[in-house]
JSON list of C-alpha atoms in Angstrom, two decimals:
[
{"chain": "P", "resi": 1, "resn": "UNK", "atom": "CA", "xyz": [0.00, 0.00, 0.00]},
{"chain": "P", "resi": 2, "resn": "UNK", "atom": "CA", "xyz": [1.30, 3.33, -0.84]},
{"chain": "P", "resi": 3, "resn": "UNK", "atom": "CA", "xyz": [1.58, 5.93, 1.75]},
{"chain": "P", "resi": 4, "resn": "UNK", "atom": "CA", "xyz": [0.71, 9.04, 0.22]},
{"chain": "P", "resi": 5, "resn": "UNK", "atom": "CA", "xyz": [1.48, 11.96, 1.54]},
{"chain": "P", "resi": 6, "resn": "UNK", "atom": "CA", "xyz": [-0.12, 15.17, 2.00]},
{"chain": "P", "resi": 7, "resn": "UNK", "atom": "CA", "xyz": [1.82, 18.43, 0.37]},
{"chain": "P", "resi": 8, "resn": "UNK", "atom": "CA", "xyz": [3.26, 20.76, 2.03]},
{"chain": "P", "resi": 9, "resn": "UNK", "atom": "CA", "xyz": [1.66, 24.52, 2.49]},
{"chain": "P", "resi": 10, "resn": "UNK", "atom": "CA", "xyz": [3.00, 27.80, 3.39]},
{"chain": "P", "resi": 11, "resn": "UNK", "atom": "CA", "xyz": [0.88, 30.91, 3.92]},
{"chain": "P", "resi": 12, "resn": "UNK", "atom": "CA", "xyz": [2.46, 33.76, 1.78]},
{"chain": "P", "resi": 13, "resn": "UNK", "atom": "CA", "xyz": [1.48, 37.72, 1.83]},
{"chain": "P", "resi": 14, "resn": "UNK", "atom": "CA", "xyz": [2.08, 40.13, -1.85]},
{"chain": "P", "resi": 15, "resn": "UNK", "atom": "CA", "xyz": [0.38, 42.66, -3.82]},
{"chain": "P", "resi": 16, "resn": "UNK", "atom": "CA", "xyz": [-0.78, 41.99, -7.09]},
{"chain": "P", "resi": 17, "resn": "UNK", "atom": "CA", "xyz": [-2.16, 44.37, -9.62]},
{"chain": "P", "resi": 18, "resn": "UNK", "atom": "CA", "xyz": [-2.06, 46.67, -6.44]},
{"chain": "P", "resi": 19, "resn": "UNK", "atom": "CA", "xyz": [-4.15, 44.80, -3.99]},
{"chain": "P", "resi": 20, "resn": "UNK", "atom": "CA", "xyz": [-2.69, 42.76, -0.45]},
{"chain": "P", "resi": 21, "resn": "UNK", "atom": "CA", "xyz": [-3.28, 39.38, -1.10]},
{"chain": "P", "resi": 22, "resn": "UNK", "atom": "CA", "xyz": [-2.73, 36.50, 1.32]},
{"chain": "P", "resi": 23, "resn": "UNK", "atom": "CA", "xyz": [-3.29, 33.10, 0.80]},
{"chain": "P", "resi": 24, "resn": "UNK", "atom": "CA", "xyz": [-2.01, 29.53, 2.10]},
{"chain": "P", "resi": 25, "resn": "UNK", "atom": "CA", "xyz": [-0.24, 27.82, -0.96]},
{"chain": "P", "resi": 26, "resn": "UNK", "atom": "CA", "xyz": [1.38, 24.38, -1.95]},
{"chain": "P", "resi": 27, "resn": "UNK", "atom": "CA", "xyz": [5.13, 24.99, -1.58]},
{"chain": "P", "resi": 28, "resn": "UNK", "atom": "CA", "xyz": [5.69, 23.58, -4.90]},
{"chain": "P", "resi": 29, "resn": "UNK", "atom": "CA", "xyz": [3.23, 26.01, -6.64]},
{"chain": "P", "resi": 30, "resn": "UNK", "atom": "CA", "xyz": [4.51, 28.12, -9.39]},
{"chain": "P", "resi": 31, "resn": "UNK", "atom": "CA", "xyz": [4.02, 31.42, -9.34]},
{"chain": "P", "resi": 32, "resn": "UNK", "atom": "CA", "xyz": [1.59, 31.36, -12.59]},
{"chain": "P", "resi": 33, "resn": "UNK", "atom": "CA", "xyz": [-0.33, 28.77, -11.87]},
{"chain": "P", "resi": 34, "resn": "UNK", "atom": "CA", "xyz": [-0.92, 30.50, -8.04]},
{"chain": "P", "resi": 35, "resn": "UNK", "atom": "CA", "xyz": [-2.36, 33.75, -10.45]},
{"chain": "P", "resi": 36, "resn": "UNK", "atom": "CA", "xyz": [-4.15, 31.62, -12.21]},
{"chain": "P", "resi": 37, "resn": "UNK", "atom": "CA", "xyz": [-5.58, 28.89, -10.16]},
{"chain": "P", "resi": 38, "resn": "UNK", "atom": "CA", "xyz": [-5.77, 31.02, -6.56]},
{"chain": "P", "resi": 39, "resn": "UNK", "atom": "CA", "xyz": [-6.50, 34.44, -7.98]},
{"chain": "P", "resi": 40, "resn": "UNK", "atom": "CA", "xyz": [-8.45, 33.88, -11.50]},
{"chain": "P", "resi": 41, "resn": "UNK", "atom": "CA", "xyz": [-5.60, 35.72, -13.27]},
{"chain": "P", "resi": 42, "resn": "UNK", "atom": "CA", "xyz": [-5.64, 34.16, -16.54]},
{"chain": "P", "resi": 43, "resn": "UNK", "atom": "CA", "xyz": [-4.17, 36.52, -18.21]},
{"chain": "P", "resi": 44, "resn": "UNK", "atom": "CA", "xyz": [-0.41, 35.22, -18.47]},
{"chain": "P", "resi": 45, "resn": "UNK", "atom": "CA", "xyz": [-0.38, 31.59, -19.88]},
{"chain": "P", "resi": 46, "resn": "UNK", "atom": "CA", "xyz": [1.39, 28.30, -19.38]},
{"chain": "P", "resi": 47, "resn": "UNK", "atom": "CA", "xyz": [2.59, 26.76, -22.13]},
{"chain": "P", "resi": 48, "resn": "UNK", "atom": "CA", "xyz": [6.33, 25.39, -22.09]},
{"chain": "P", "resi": 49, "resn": "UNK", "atom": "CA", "xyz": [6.64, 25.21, -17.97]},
{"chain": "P", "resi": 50, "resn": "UNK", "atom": "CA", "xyz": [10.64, 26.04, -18.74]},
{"chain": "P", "resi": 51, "resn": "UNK", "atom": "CA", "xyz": [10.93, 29.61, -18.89]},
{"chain": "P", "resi": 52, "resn": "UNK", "atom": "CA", "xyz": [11.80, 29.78, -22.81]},
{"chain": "P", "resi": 53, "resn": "UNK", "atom": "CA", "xyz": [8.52, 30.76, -24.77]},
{"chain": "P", "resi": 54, "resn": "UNK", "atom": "CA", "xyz": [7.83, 33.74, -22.09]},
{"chain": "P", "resi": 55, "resn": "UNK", "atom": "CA", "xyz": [4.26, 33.00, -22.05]},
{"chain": "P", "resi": 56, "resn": "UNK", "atom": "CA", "xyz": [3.75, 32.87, -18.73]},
{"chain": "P", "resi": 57, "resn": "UNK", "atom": "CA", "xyz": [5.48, 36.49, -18.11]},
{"chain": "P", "resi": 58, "resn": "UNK", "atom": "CA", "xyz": [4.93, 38.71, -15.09]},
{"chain": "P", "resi": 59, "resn": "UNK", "atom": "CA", "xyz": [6.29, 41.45, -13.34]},
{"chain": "P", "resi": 60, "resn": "UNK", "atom": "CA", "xyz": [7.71, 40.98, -10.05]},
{"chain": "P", "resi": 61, "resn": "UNK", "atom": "CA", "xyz": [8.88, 44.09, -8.63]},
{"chain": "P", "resi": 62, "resn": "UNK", "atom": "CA", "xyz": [9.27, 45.76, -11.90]},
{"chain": "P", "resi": 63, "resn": "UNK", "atom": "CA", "xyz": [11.06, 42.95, -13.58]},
{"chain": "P", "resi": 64, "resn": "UNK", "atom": "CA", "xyz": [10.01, 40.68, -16.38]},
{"chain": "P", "resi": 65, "resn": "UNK", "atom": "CA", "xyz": [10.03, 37.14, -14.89]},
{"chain": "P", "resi": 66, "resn": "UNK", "atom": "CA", "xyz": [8.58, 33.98, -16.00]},
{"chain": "P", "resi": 67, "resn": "UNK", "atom": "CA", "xyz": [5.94, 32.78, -13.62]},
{"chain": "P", "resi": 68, "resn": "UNK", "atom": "CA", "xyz": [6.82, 29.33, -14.47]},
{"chain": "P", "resi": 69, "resn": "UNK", "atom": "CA", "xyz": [9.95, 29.01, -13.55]},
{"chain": "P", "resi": 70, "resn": "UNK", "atom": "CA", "xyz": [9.58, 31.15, -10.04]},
{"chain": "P", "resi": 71, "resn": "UNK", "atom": "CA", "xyz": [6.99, 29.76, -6.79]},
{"chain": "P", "resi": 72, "resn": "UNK", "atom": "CA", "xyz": [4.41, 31.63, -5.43]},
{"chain": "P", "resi": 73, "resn": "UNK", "atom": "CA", "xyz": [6.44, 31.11, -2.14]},
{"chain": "P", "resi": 74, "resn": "UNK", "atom": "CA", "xyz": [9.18, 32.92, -3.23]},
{"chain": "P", "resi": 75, "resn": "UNK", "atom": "CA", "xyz": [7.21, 36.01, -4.33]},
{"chain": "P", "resi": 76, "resn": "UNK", "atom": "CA", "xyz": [6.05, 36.78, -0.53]},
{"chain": "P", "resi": 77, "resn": "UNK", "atom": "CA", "xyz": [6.37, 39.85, 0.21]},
{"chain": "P", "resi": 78, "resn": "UNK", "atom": "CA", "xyz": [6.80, 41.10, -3.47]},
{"chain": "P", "resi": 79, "resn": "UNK", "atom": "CA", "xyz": [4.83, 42.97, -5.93]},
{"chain": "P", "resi": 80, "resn": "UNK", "atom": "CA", "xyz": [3.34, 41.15, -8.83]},
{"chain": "P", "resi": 81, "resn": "UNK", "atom": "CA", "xyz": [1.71, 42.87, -11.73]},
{"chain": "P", "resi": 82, "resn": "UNK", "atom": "CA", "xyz": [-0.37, 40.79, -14.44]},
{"chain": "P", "resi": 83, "resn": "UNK", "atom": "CA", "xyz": [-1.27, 41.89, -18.24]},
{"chain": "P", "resi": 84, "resn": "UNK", "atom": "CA", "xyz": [-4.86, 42.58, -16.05]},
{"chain": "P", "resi": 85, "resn": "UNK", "atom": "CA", "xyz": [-3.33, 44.91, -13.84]},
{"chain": "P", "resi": 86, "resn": "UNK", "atom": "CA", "xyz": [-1.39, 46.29, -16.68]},
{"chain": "P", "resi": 87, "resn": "UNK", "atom": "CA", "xyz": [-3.98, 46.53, -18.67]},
{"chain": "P", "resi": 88, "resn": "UNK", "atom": "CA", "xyz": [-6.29, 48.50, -16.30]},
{"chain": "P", "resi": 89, "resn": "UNK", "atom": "CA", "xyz": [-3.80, 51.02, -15.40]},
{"chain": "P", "resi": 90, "resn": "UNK", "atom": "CA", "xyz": [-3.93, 51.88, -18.69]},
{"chain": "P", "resi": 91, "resn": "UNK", "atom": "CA", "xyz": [0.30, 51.90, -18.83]},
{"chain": "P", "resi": 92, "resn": "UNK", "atom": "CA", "xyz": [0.10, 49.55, -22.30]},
{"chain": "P", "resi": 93, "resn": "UNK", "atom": "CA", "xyz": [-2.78, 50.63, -23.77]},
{"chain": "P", "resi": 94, "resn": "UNK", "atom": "CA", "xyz": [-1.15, 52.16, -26.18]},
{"chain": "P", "resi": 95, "resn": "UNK", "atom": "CA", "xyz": [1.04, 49.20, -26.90]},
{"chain": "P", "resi": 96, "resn": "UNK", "atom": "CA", "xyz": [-1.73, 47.26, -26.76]},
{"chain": "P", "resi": 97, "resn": "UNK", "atom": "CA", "xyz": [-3.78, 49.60, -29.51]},
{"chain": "P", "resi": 98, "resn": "UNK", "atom": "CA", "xyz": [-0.87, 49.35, -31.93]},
{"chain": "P", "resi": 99, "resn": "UNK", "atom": "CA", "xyz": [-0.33, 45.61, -31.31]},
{"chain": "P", "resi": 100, "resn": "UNK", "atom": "CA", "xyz": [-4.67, 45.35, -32.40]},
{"chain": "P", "resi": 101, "resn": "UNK", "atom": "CA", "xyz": [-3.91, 47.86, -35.56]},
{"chain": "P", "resi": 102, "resn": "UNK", "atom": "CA", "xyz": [-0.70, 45.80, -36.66]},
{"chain": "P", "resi": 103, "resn": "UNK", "atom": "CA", "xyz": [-2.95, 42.07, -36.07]},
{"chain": "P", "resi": 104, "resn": "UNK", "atom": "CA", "xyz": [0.25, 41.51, -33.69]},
{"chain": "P", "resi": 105, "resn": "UNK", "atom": "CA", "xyz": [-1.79, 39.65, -31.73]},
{"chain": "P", "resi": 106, "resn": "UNK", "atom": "CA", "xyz": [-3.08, 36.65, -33.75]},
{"chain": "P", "resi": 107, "resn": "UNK", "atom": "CA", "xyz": [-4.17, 33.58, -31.87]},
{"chain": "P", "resi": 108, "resn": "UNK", "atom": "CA", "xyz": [-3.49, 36.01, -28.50]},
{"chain": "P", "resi": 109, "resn": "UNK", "atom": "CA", "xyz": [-1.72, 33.20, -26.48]},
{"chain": "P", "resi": 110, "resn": "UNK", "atom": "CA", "xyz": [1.87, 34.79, -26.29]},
{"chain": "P", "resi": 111, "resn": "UNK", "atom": "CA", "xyz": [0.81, 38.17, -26.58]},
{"chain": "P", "resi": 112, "resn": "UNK", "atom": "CA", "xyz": [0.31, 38.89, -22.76]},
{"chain": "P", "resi": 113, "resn": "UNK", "atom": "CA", "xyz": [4.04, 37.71, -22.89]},
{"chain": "P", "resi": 114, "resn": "UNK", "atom": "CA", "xyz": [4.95, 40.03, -25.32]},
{"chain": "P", "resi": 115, "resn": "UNK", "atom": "CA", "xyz": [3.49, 43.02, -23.90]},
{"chain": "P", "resi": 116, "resn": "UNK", "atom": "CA", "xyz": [4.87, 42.73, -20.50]},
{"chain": "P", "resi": 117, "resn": "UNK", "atom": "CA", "xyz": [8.39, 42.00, -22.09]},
{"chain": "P", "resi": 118, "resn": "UNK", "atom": "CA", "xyz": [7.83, 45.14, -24.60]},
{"chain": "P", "resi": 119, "resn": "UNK", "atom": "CA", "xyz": [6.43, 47.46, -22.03]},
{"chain": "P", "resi": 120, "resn": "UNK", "atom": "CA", "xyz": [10.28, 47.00, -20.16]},
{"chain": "P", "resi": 121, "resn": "UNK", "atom": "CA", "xyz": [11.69, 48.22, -23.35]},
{"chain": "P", "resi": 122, "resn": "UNK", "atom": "CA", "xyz": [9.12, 50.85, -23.91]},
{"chain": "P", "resi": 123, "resn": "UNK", "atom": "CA", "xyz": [9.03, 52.36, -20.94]},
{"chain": "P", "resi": 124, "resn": "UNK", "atom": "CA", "xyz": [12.98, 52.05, -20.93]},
{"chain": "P", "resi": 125, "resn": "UNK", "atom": "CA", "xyz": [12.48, 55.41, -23.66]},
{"chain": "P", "resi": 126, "resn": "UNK", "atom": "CA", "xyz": [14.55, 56.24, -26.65]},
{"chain": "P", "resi": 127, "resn": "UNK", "atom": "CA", "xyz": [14.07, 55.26, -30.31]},
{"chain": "P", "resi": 128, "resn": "UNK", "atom": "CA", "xyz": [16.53, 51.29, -30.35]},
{"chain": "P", "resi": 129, "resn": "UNK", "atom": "CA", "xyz": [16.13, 50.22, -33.74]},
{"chain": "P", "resi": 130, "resn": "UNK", "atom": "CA", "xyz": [14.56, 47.16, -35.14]},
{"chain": "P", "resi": 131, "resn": "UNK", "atom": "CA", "xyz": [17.04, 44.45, -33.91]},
{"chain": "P", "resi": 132, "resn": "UNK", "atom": "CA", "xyz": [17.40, 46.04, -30.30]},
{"chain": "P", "resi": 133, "resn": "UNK", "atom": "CA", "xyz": [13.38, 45.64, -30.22]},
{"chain": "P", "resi": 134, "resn": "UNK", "atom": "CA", "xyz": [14.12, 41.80, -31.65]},
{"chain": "P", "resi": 135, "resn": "UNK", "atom": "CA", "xyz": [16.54, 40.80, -29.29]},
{"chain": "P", "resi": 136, "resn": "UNK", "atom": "CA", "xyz": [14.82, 42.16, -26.41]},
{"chain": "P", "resi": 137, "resn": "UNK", "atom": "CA", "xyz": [11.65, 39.98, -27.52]},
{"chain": "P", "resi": 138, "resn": "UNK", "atom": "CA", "xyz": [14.00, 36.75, -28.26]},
{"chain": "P", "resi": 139, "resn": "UNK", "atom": "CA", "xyz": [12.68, 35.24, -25.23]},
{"chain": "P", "resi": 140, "resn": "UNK", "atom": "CA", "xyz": [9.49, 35.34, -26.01]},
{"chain": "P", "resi": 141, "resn": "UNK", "atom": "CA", "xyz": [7.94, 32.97, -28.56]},
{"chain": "P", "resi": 142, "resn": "UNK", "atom": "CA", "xyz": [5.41, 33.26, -31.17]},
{"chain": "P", "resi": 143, "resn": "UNK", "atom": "CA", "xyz": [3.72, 30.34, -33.51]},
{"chain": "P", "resi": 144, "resn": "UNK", "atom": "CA", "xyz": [1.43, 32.81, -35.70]},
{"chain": "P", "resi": 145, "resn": "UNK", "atom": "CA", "xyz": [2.91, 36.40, -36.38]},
{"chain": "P", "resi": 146, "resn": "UNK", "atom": "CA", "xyz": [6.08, 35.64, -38.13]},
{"chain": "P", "resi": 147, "resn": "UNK", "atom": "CA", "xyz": [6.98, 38.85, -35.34]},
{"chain": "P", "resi": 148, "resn": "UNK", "atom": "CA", "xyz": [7.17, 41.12, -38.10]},
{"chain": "P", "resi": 149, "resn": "UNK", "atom": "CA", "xyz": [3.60, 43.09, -36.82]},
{"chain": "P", "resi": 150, "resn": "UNK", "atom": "CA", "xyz": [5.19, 42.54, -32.84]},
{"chain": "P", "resi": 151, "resn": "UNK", "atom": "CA", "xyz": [8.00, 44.54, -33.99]},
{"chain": "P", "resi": 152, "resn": "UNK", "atom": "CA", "xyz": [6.23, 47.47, -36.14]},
{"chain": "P", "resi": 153, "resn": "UNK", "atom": "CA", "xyz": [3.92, 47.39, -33.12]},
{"chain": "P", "resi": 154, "resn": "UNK", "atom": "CA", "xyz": [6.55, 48.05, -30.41]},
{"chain": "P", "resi": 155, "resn": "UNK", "atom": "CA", "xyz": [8.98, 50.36, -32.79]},
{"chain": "P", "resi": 156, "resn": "UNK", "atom": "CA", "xyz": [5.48, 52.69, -33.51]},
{"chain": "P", "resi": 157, "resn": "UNK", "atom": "CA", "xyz": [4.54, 52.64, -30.19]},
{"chain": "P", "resi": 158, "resn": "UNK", "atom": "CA", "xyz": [8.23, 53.91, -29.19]},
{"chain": "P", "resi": 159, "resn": "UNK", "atom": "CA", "xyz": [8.66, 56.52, -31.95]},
{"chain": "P", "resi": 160, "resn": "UNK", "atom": "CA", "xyz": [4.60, 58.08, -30.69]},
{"chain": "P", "resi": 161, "resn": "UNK", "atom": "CA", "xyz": [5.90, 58.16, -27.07]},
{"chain": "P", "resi": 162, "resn": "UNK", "atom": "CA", "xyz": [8.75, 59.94, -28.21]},
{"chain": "P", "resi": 163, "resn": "UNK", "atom": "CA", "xyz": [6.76, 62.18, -30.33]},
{"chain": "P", "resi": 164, "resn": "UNK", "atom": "CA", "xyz": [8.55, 61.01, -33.70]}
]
């Protein structure tokens, strides 16, 4: 008979997308799946679970991570933002608007990925050209775009901030 044990919890505090949030959390959890399965964040996705398509992306204290390769445990204390939180503070909708005008945005299941990873480069300032923009987005993957519209979406979205 196998003796199956029962995981291992630890009760964490954070804010995410600007609200406290504590909750009691398998130890093992990763950090996306603690959004998504704890919080109803579904926002940022899980697709490769080994931190090289970038789908899962978040920002912990204003850093691009991948939620799949960090645990919730190890975010306690820490702020999280979400494309939701993102996206209601209104800080990419601009990037977000060109990324709709440019079809960037195909099937949709990187592009939370994307924008997180492009607003750090955005908000960064300046005008980089074309292949800064592509190897800042080399971590992130993308099946459907052929990244062509992601990168017209982020350089346009650059040269209106900077009033070019």
């Amino acid at each position: 008979m196998m003796n199956i044990m029962s995981e291992e919890t630890v009760k964490i505090s954070l804010t995410v997308n600007g609200e406290p949030v504590t909750s009691t959390v398998p130890v093992r959890r990763h950090l996306v799946d603690f959004l998504r399965l704890n919080l109803d964040l579904t926002g940022s996705h899980l697709a490769c679970e080994h931190g090289v398509c970038g789908a899962c992306t978040v920002r912990v204290d204003g850093a691009a991570v991948r939620g799949c390769l960090m645990l919730a445990v190890q975010a306690d204390g820490a702020n999280v933002e979400t494309i939701e939180g993102l996206s209601d503070s209104g800080e990419v909708a601009d990037l977000q608007a060109e990324f709709e005008v440019r079809n960037a945005a195909q099937c949709g299941y990187c592009t939370p990925g994307m924008i997180i990873t492009s607003a750090e480069l955005v908000a960064a300032g300046g005008l980089p050209n074309r292949e800064t923009i592509r190897d800042h987005l080399s971590g992130n993957l993308c099946r459907c775009t052929g990244y062509q519209a992601i990168i017209d979406a982020v350089e346009e979205t650059m040269n209106k901030r900077a009033g070019t």
